[in-house]
Short mmCIF file of C-alpha atoms in Angstrom, two decimals:
data_model
loop_
_atom_site.label_atom_id
_atom_site.label_comp_id
_atom_site.label_asym_id
_atom_site.label_seq_id
_atom_site.Cartn_x
_atom_site.Cartn_y
_atom_site.Cartn_z
CA UNK A 117 131.46 121.61 108.36
CA UNK A 118 128.18 120.60 106.84
CA UNK A 119 126.83 120.50 110.30
CA UNK A 120 127.88 124.03 111.06
CA UNK A 121 126.41 125.27 107.80
CA UNK A 122 123.14 123.71 108.68
CA UNK A 123 123.19 125.30 112.10
CA UNK A 124 123.84 128.66 110.53
CA UNK A 125 120.96 128.27 108.12
CA UNK A 126 118.88 127.12 111.01
CA UNK A 127 119.66 130.20 113.02
CA UNK A 128 118.72 132.32 110.06
CA UNK A 129 115.40 130.54 109.73
CA UNK A 130 114.82 130.82 113.42
CA UNK A 131 115.13 134.59 113.34
CA UNK A 132 112.88 134.64 110.30
CA UNK A 133 110.29 132.56 112.12
CA UNK A 134 110.37 134.71 115.20
CA UNK A 135 109.77 137.79 113.13
CA UNK A 136 106.96 136.05 111.25
CA UNK A 137 105.41 134.66 114.34
CA UNK A 138 104.43 138.08 115.53
CA UNK A 139 102.16 138.44 112.53
CA UNK A 140 99.00 136.65 113.62
CA UNK A 141 97.69 134.51 110.72
CA UNK A 142 100.04 132.21 108.89
CA UNK A 143 98.94 131.95 105.33
CA UNK A 144 99.15 128.68 103.51
CA UNK A 145 101.68 130.19 101.13
CA UNK A 146 104.06 130.89 103.96
CA UNK A 147 103.72 127.41 105.23
CA UNK A 148 104.40 126.07 101.80
CA UNK A 149 107.51 128.14 101.29
CA UNK A 150 108.88 127.05 104.60
CA UNK A 151 108.04 123.44 104.18
CA UNK A 152 111.19 122.26 102.41
CA UNK A 153 113.42 123.56 105.18
CA UNK A 154 112.90 120.88 107.80
CA UNK A 155 113.64 118.28 105.18
CA UNK A 156 117.00 119.83 104.41
CA UNK A 157 118.16 120.47 107.94
CA UNK A 158 119.33 117.68 110.19
CA UNK A 159 117.18 116.13 112.94
CA UNK A 160 118.53 118.47 115.60
CA UNK A 161 116.90 121.27 113.67
CA UNK A 162 113.59 119.77 114.67
CA UNK A 163 114.51 120.22 118.25
CA UNK A 164 115.07 123.92 117.93
CA UNK A 165 111.93 124.24 115.82
CA UNK A 166 110.18 122.46 118.54
CA UNK A 167 111.43 124.77 121.23
CA UNK A 168 110.54 127.80 119.17
CA UNK A 169 107.09 126.66 118.20
CA UNK A 170 106.56 124.49 121.26
CA UNK A 171 104.85 121.92 119.03
CA UNK A 172 106.40 119.79 116.35
CA UNK A 173 102.97 118.54 115.39
CA UNK A 174 102.39 121.68 113.44
CA UNK A 175 104.39 120.23 110.61
CA UNK A 176 102.26 117.24 110.00
CA UNK A 177 99.15 119.34 110.01
CA UNK A 178 100.61 122.12 107.87
CA UNK A 179 101.55 119.58 105.22
CA UNK A 180 97.92 118.75 104.73
CA UNK A 181 97.24 122.49 104.42
CA UNK A 182 94.47 122.55 106.94
CA UNK A 183 92.83 125.79 107.84
CA UNK A 184 94.64 127.67 110.56
CA UNK A 185 91.92 127.30 113.16
CA UNK A 186 91.96 123.54 112.96
CA UNK A 187 95.68 123.50 113.50
CA UNK A 188 95.33 125.60 116.57
CA UNK A 189 92.69 123.32 117.98
CA UNK A 190 94.99 120.41 117.45
CA UNK A 191 97.75 122.19 119.26
CA UNK A 192 95.48 122.86 122.18
CA UNK A 193 94.53 119.23 122.32
CA UNK A 194 98.14 118.24 122.28
CA UNK A 195 98.89 120.50 125.21
CA UNK A 196 95.90 119.09 127.05
CA UNK A 197 97.16 115.59 126.55
CA UNK A 198 100.53 116.61 127.84
CA UNK A 199 98.98 118.13 130.91
CA UNK A 200 97.15 114.89 131.56
CA UNK A 201 100.38 113.00 131.23
CA UNK A 202 101.94 115.30 133.79
CA UNK A 203 99.10 114.58 136.15
CA UNK A 204 99.52 110.86 135.68
CA UNK A 205 103.21 111.18 136.35
CA UNK A 206 102.61 113.05 139.57
CA UNK A 207 100.09 110.36 140.54
CA UNK A 208 102.74 107.74 140.13
CA UNK A 209 104.81 109.74 142.54
CA UNK A 210 102.73 108.24 145.40
CA UNK A 211 100.49 110.98 146.66
CA UNK A 212 97.25 109.14 147.19
CA UNK A 213 94.46 110.13 149.46
CA UNK A 214 92.69 107.23 151.20
CA UNK A 215 89.75 107.56 148.83
CA UNK A 216 91.98 107.32 145.78
CA UNK A 217 93.73 104.33 147.28
CA UNK A 218 90.43 102.59 147.74
CA UNK A 219 89.37 103.38 144.19
CA UNK A 220 92.64 102.02 142.79
CA UNK A 221 92.34 98.91 144.89
CA UNK A 222 88.75 98.41 143.78
CA UNK A 223 89.82 98.69 140.16
CA UNK A 224 92.31 95.91 140.70
CA UNK A 225 89.73 93.90 142.59
CA UNK A 226 90.47 94.00 146.29
CA UNK A 227 89.75 95.94 149.43
CA UNK A 228 92.04 96.25 152.41
CA UNK A 229 90.44 95.48 155.75
CA UNK A 230 93.36 96.18 158.05
CA UNK A 231 95.96 94.14 159.85
CA UNK A 232 95.40 90.63 161.06
CA UNK A 233 95.08 90.47 164.84
CA UNK A 234 96.48 87.79 167.05
CA UNK A 235 92.99 86.86 168.18
CA UNK A 236 91.59 86.47 164.67
CA UNK A 237 90.90 82.87 163.80
CA UNK A 238 90.69 83.26 160.07
CA UNK A 239 92.55 80.15 159.05
CA UNK A 240 90.01 77.36 158.73
CA UNK A 241 89.97 73.83 157.54
CA UNK A 242 89.33 73.06 153.93
CA UNK A 243 85.78 73.33 152.66
CA UNK A 244 84.87 71.89 149.28
CA UNK A 245 83.92 75.23 147.77
CA UNK A 246 85.75 77.05 145.06
CA UNK A 247 85.61 80.46 143.45
CA UNK A 248 87.13 82.06 140.42
CA UNK A 249 88.44 85.50 141.31
CA UNK A 250 90.04 88.16 139.24
CA UNK A 251 92.92 90.22 140.57
CA UNK A 252 94.27 92.72 138.11
CA UNK A 253 94.24 90.89 134.82
CA UNK A 254 94.74 87.43 136.26
CA UNK A 255 92.05 84.98 137.23
CA UNK A 256 92.56 82.29 139.83
CA UNK A 257 90.46 79.33 140.79
CA UNK A 258 90.78 79.24 144.54
CA UNK A 259 89.36 77.39 147.47
CA UNK A 260 90.19 78.10 151.03
CA UNK A 261 93.67 77.27 152.20
CA UNK A 262 95.16 77.91 148.77
CA UNK A 263 97.95 80.36 148.25
CA UNK A 264 98.27 82.41 145.11
CA UNK A 265 100.94 84.71 143.76
CA UNK A 266 99.65 87.92 142.25
CA UNK A 267 101.41 90.94 140.90
CA UNK A 268 102.40 93.16 143.76
CA UNK A 269 99.33 94.76 145.30
CA UNK A 270 99.68 98.38 146.26
CA UNK A 271 98.63 99.89 149.57
CA UNK A 272 98.66 96.70 151.55
CA UNK A 273 101.12 95.44 154.09
CA UNK A 274 102.08 91.94 155.01
CA UNK A 275 99.53 90.47 157.42
CA UNK A 276 96.71 92.63 156.12
CA UNK A 277 93.33 91.10 155.54
CA UNK A 278 91.85 91.61 152.09
CA UNK A 279 88.52 91.09 150.44
CA UNK A 280 88.66 90.09 146.81
CA UNK A 281 85.41 91.25 145.30
CA UNK A 282 85.70 90.38 141.63
CA UNK A 283 84.26 86.91 141.91
CA UNK A 284 83.37 85.41 138.57
CA UNK A 285 82.15 82.00 139.61
CA UNK A 286 81.34 80.04 142.73
CA UNK A 287 81.04 76.33 143.00
CA UNK A 288 80.47 73.52 145.43
CA UNK A 289 80.06 69.80 144.75
CA UNK A 290 76.33 70.27 144.20
CA UNK A 291 75.97 73.78 142.91
CA UNK A 292 77.58 76.25 140.57
CA UNK A 293 76.85 79.98 140.45
CA UNK A 294 78.07 81.86 137.42
CA UNK A 295 78.42 85.64 137.47
CA UNK A 296 77.49 87.91 134.59
CA UNK A 297 80.33 88.74 134.65
CA UNK A 298 80.78 89.11 138.39
CA UNK A 299 78.81 88.13 141.45
CA UNK A 300 78.27 91.35 143.37
CA UNK A 301 77.40 89.80 146.73
CA UNK A 302 80.11 87.19 146.77
CA UNK A 303 83.44 87.78 148.46
CA UNK A 304 86.67 85.94 148.90
CA UNK A 305 88.73 86.70 151.99
CA UNK A 306 92.48 86.55 151.88
CA UNK A 307 95.52 87.45 153.93
CA UNK A 308 98.70 88.96 152.55
CA UNK A 309 101.56 86.64 153.37
CA UNK A 310 104.52 87.94 151.50
CA UNK A 311 105.78 90.72 149.29
CA UNK A 312 108.72 89.20 147.53
CA UNK A 313 110.76 89.31 144.40
CA UNK A 314 110.49 86.55 141.85
CA UNK A 315 113.55 84.78 140.53
CA UNK A 316 115.74 86.85 138.29
CA UNK A 317 114.95 86.95 134.61
CA UNK A 318 117.76 87.84 132.27
CA UNK A 319 116.96 89.96 129.26
CA UNK A 320 119.61 89.45 126.64
CA UNK A 321 119.60 91.41 123.42
CA UNK A 322 121.95 90.69 120.59
CA UNK A 323 122.35 91.77 117.04
CA UNK A 324 124.27 89.65 114.65
CA UNK A 325 127.57 90.96 113.30
CA UNK A 326 127.09 94.34 114.94
CA UNK A 327 129.02 93.84 118.15
CA UNK A 328 125.87 94.61 120.08
CA UNK A 329 124.99 92.83 123.29
CA UNK A 330 122.91 94.09 126.19
CA UNK A 331 122.20 92.16 129.32
CA UNK A 332 119.65 93.30 131.83
CA UNK A 333 118.27 91.58 134.88
CA UNK A 334 114.74 91.88 136.13
CA UNK A 335 113.00 90.69 139.25
CA UNK A 336 109.25 90.98 139.29
CA UNK A 337 107.55 91.99 142.50
CA UNK A 338 104.94 89.50 143.62
CA UNK A 339 102.48 89.28 146.47
CA UNK A 340 101.55 85.99 148.02
CA UNK A 341 97.99 85.72 149.26
CA UNK A 342 96.44 82.98 151.31
CA UNK A 343 92.75 82.44 150.81
CA UNK A 344 90.94 82.16 154.11
CA UNK A 345 87.28 82.15 153.27
CA UNK A 346 84.78 82.13 150.43
CA UNK A 347 81.44 83.80 150.97
CA UNK A 348 78.39 84.06 148.78
CA UNK A 349 77.52 80.44 148.30
CA UNK A 350 74.72 79.78 150.79
CA UNK A 351 75.27 78.86 154.40
CA UNK A 352 73.17 75.77 153.75
CA UNK A 353 75.74 74.64 151.30
CA UNK A 354 78.42 75.05 153.88
CA UNK A 355 76.30 73.12 156.36
CA UNK A 356 75.72 70.31 153.94
CA UNK A 357 79.35 70.48 153.06
CA UNK A 358 80.04 67.94 155.77
CA UNK A 359 78.23 65.25 153.77
CA UNK A 360 79.62 66.15 150.36
CA UNK A 361 83.04 65.98 151.93
CA UNK A 362 82.58 62.28 152.47
CA UNK A 363 80.91 61.97 149.11
CA UNK A 364 83.82 63.80 147.55
CA UNK A 365 86.16 61.39 149.22
CA UNK A 366 84.10 58.49 147.93
CA UNK A 367 83.66 59.85 144.44
CA UNK A 368 87.30 59.76 143.45
CA UNK A 369 87.35 56.09 144.37
CA UNK A 370 84.36 55.50 142.17
CA UNK A 371 85.94 57.43 139.37
CA UNK A 372 89.13 55.54 139.87
CA UNK A 373 87.17 52.32 139.82
CA UNK A 374 85.33 53.41 136.72
CA UNK A 375 88.57 54.25 135.03
CA UNK B 159 106.26 87.74 155.55
CA UNK B 160 104.12 86.09 157.76
CA UNK B 161 102.99 82.56 157.19
CA UNK B 162 99.45 82.14 158.50
CA UNK B 163 100.00 85.14 160.73
CA UNK B 164 103.41 84.09 162.05
CA UNK B 165 106.29 86.33 161.16
CA UNK B 166 109.09 84.38 159.60
CA UNK B 167 111.98 86.79 160.03
CA UNK B 168 113.24 86.25 163.55
CA UNK B 169 116.43 88.22 163.75
CA UNK B 170 117.98 91.07 161.80
CA UNK B 171 121.64 91.95 162.13
CA UNK B 172 122.63 95.43 161.00
CA UNK B 173 126.36 95.46 160.53
CA UNK B 174 128.23 98.67 159.87
CA UNK B 175 131.59 100.36 160.11
CA UNK B 176 132.00 103.52 162.16
CA UNK B 177 134.73 104.88 159.92
CA UNK B 178 134.22 103.85 156.31
CA UNK B 179 132.59 106.06 153.70
CA UNK B 180 130.41 103.26 152.36
CA UNK B 181 128.77 103.07 155.77
CA UNK B 182 127.70 106.70 155.76
CA UNK B 183 124.17 105.82 154.71
CA UNK B 184 123.72 103.08 157.25
CA UNK B 185 124.98 105.29 160.06
CA UNK B 186 122.32 107.83 159.17
CA UNK B 187 119.80 104.99 158.90
CA UNK B 188 120.63 103.79 162.40
CA UNK B 189 120.06 107.26 163.77
CA UNK B 190 116.89 108.17 161.92
CA UNK B 191 114.99 105.11 160.72
CA UNK B 192 116.08 102.17 162.80
CA UNK B 193 114.32 103.14 166.08
CA UNK B 194 110.95 103.50 164.33
CA UNK B 195 111.57 100.29 162.38
CA UNK B 196 112.22 98.49 165.65
CA UNK B 197 109.11 99.95 167.19
CA UNK B 198 106.93 98.90 164.30
CA UNK B 199 108.23 95.34 164.38
CA UNK B 200 108.16 94.21 167.99
CA UNK B 201 108.29 90.56 166.90
CA UNK B 202 111.71 91.14 165.40
CA UNK B 203 115.02 91.03 167.19
CA UNK B 204 117.24 93.76 165.75
CA UNK B 205 120.94 93.68 166.58
CA UNK B 206 123.53 96.21 165.46
CA UNK B 207 127.02 94.97 164.96
CA UNK B 208 130.19 96.95 164.43
CA UNK B 209 132.63 95.45 161.93
CA UNK B 210 135.39 97.89 161.14
CA UNK B 211 136.92 97.98 157.70
CA UNK B 212 134.10 96.10 156.00
CA UNK B 213 131.20 97.23 153.90
CA UNK B 214 127.87 97.34 155.74
CA UNK B 215 125.25 94.65 155.29
CA UNK B 216 121.92 93.45 156.62
CA UNK B 217 121.56 89.84 157.62
CA UNK B 218 118.22 88.21 158.25
CA UNK B 219 117.64 84.93 160.06
CA UNK B 220 114.41 83.15 159.25
CA UNK B 221 112.34 80.67 161.10
CA UNK B 222 113.12 77.96 158.58
CA UNK B 223 116.80 78.40 159.45
CA UNK B 224 117.58 80.16 156.22
CA UNK B 225 119.56 83.33 156.27
CA UNK B 226 119.74 86.11 153.76
CA UNK B 227 122.42 88.76 153.44
CA UNK B 228 122.02 92.07 151.63
CA UNK B 229 124.93 94.37 151.00
CA UNK B 230 123.99 97.98 151.63
CA UNK B 231 127.18 99.82 150.85
CA UNK B 232 126.87 103.40 149.64
CA UNK B 233 123.10 103.39 149.98
CA UNK B 234 120.88 106.12 151.28
CA UNK B 235 118.93 105.55 154.51
CA UNK B 236 115.67 105.22 152.53
CA UNK B 237 117.11 102.48 150.34
CA UNK B 238 118.38 100.64 153.37
CA UNK B 239 114.95 100.86 154.97
CA UNK B 240 113.46 99.44 151.78
CA UNK B 241 115.83 96.48 151.87
CA UNK B 242 115.14 95.98 155.55
CA UNK B 243 111.40 95.84 154.98
CA UNK B 244 111.94 93.49 152.02
CA UNK B 245 113.76 91.13 154.32
CA UNK B 246 110.93 91.41 156.81
CA UNK B 247 108.28 90.86 154.15
CA UNK B 248 109.95 87.74 152.80
CA UNK B 249 109.29 84.19 153.90
CA UNK B 250 112.90 83.14 153.75
CA UNK B 251 112.31 80.48 151.17
CA UNK B 252 114.83 79.90 148.48
CA UNK B 253 114.29 82.09 145.44
CA UNK B 254 113.32 79.76 142.65
CA UNK B 255 111.39 80.34 139.50
CA UNK B 256 107.74 79.72 140.23
CA UNK B 257 106.30 76.74 138.41
CA UNK B 258 102.79 77.94 139.13
CA UNK B 259 101.23 80.96 140.69
CA UNK B 260 98.49 78.91 142.25
CA UNK B 261 99.42 76.47 144.98
CA UNK B 262 96.67 74.20 146.24
CA UNK B 263 96.27 70.95 148.08
CA UNK B 264 92.82 70.34 146.65
CA UNK B 265 92.99 70.81 142.92
CA UNK B 266 89.37 69.93 142.23
CA UNK B 267 86.09 70.30 144.07
CA UNK B 268 83.66 68.89 141.56
CA UNK B 269 85.93 66.13 140.33
CA UNK B 270 88.76 66.15 137.85
CA UNK B 271 87.60 66.10 134.29
CA UNK B 272 88.60 63.15 132.21
CA UNK B 273 87.61 62.05 128.76
CA UNK B 274 85.23 59.53 130.34
CA UNK B 275 83.14 62.12 132.21
CA UNK B 276 79.68 62.44 130.68
CA UNK B 277 77.34 65.25 131.65
#
């Protein structure tokens, strides 16, 4: 019953508002007189207010008794923000032009080169060179032959070749190059090996004494990359890498001996 | 997935029923999507199999002798295509929780740091 009464009062206010709305400027007095109403009516009243006024924000601003122009500006901003949100939503609905795809990929830190061909000999033996690369918000210390699991990368298929271009650090047994924060002319080459789902994670929510339990499963999408090459540390280094290889083999023995 | 450029999924069995309602999606899938899927994946042997009175499923056989079965009852053709490509994109390893996201045979280039290392 109380509910119905509220609805009735609401309807009355609604008609009143519609009639008032036609008069252009809302004086502060009007706002003040109307202010108690939303407090009395139940939450669903806000909904109808919202649909009538198209912005619930008006309340918060009218409480502070701002000048009318400011309120309007705020409302415009709000609608702008909403429009942006709509755009973002439509973007998520996978309509990317190739340029946009490239930009997105660059923001994450990779560039797609195209599918791996049969004739490509990209898989090489291990070289004692490492790099720290950033993919999304994760950083990996990789050397060639490593495999890493990243969050699923968009716009790339299994067997595509990638260039990871956010290289933060390069190192060999004799040399270390540190980026500030990235090395623009360094590149790490990788091949997409797998798009797979991680093991299932169970999200279990429970509230004590309230007979409330929710169970939800989640499987994260991952991409497995294999690092094929690291570029940017000089060719000389790679040439001299033959010697350091032996040295590197010897060194651990020394260290072991020292320990 | 492809391990070092070698596709791991060898064979895909698409099993369906020609009568059941839960196979409606997969029948549409076989008409519309399956030919292009076959064309795009020449390395893959795709076999269709009629099992009457059973729900439809996809069965993948991997190079490491694992097999993976996905039930596709009451799914739309697009969903079935998604599951098919997931099977293709997978390596066929057992799904276990990853201990690390970085797998390497050579953990250190410049030498492992210990408390004894002086610079």
